[in-house]
XYZ file of C-alpha atoms in Angstrom:
161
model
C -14.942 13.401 -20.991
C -18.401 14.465 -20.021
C -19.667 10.924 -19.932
C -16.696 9.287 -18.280
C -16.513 12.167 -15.233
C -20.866 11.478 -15.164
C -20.113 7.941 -15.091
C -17.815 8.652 -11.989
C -20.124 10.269 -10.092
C -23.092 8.166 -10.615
C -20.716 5.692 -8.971
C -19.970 7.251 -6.017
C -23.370 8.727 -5.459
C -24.537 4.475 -5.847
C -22.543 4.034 -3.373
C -23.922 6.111 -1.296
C -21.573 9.407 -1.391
C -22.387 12.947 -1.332
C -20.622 14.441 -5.088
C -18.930 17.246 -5.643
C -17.145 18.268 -8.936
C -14.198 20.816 -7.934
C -13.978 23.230 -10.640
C -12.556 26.921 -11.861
C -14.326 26.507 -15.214
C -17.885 27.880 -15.697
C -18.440 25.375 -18.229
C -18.074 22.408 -16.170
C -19.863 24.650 -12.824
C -22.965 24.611 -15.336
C -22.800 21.058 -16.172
C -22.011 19.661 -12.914
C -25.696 21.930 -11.704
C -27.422 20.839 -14.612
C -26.434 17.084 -13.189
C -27.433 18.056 -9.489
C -23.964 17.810 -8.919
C -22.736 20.090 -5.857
C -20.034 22.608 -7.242
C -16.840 23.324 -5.193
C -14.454 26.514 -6.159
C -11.165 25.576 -7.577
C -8.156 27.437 -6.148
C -6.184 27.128 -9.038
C -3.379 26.399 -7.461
C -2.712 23.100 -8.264
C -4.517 19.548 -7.730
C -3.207 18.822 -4.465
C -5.513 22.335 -3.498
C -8.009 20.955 -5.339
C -8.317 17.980 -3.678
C -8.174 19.686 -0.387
C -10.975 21.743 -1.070
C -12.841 18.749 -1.270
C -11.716 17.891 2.223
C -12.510 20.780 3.715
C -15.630 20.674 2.712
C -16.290 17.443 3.818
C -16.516 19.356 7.781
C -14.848 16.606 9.698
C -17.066 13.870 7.882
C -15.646 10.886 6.018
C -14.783 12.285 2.298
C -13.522 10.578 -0.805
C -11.190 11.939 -3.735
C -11.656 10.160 -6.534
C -10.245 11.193 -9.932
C -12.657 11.610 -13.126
C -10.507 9.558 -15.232
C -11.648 6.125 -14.150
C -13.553 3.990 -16.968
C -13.965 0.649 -15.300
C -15.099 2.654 -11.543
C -18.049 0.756 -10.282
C -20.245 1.484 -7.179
C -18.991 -1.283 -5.865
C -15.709 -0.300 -6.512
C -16.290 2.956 -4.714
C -18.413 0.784 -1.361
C -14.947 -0.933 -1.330
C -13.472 2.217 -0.254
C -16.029 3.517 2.067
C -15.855 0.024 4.180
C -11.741 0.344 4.506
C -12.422 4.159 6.187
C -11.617 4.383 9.825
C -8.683 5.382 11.688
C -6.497 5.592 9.129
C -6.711 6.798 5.614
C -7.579 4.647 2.695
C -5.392 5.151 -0.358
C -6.362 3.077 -4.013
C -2.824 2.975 -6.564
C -3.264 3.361 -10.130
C -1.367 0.768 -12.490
C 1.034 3.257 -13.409
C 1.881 4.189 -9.388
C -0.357 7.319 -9.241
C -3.156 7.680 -6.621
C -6.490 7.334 -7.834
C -8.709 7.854 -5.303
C -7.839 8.953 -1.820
C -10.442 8.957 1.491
C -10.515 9.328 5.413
C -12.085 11.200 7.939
C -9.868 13.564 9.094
C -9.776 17.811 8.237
C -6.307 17.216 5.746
C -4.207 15.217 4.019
C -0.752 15.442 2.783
C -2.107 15.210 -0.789
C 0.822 15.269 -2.995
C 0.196 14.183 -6.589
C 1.892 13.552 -9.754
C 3.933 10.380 -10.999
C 4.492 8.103 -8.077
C 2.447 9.853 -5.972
C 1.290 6.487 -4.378
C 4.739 6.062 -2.686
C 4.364 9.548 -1.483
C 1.242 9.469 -0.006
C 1.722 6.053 1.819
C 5.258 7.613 3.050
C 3.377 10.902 4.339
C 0.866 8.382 6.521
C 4.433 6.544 7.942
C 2.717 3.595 6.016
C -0.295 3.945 7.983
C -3.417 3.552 5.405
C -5.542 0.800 4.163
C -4.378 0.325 0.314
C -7.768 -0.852 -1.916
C -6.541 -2.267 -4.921
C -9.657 -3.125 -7.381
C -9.064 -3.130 -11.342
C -11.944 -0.180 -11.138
C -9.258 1.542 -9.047
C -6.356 1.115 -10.910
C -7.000 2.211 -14.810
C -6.960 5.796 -14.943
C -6.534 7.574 -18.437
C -2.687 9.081 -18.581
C -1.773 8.103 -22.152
C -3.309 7.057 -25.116
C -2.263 3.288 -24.560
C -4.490 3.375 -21.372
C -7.246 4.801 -23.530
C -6.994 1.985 -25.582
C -7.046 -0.417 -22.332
C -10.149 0.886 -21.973
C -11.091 0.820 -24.750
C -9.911 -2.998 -24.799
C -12.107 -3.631 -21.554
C -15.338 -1.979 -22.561
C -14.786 0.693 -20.103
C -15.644 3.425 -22.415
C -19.652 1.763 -22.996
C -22.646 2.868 -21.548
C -22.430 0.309 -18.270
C -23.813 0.201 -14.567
C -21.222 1.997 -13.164
């Protein structure tokens, strides 16, 4: 888990991000400082607080939520994102109809995850959102048979992410 939510950020800071790891758990706090890796406080509410934690902190700048659970996430998968940011939000589907990575600019977001949350969030933007669909994007790890996509796609090696 370590090594796939590493692999994440080393993404997004490749393509040029600022990380932050949004955690309750002093465990993952340490880790995520031993890795230079900004920590944010958890509310522990649920992960659509999490994920706005991460937007507030962001101060009116252009922020990204992307989930750790990605195996085939490239840089360039993440630089995909950043270019689509503008005036609206920019909102990647997972293959299963989850979100995997929301971003925009603005001080919220109607984040409301779970399965189908894709429909939801392009529903709460009136349809209004630039939809990134990459196969970096879309494989997130739900259930075992997505492990073993993965798995299947050399997602779980040691690559450039």
């Amino acid at each position: 888990t370590r090594a796939l939510i590493l692999r994440t950020a080393t993404a997004c800071h490749r393509a040029g991000a600022d990380v932050a790891v949004v955690t309750a758990d002093p465990a993952v706090s340490t880790w995520a400082a031993d890795h230079d890796i900004q920590v944010l406080v958890d509310p522990g509410r649920d992960l659509d607080a999490a994920a706005q934690t991460a937007v507030a902190a962001a101060h009116g700048r252009t922020w990204l939520v992307v989930h750790g659970d990605l195996p085939l996430l490239t840089h360039r998968d993440v630089t995909a994102v950043l270019t689509r940011c503008g005036s609206v939000p920019v909102l990647a589907p997972s293959h299963d109809g989850g979100t995997s990575v929301v971003a925009g600019n603005t001080d919220s977001f109607p984040f409301r995850y779970g399965p189908g949350s894709f429909q939801r969030h392009l529903a709460d933007v009136a349809g209004r959102a630039a939809v990134v669909t990459r196969p970096g994007l879309a494989l997130d790890l739900d259930r075992s048979s997505d492990l073993d996509m993965a798995t299947l796609l050399g997602g779980l090696r040691n690559g450039d992410p």
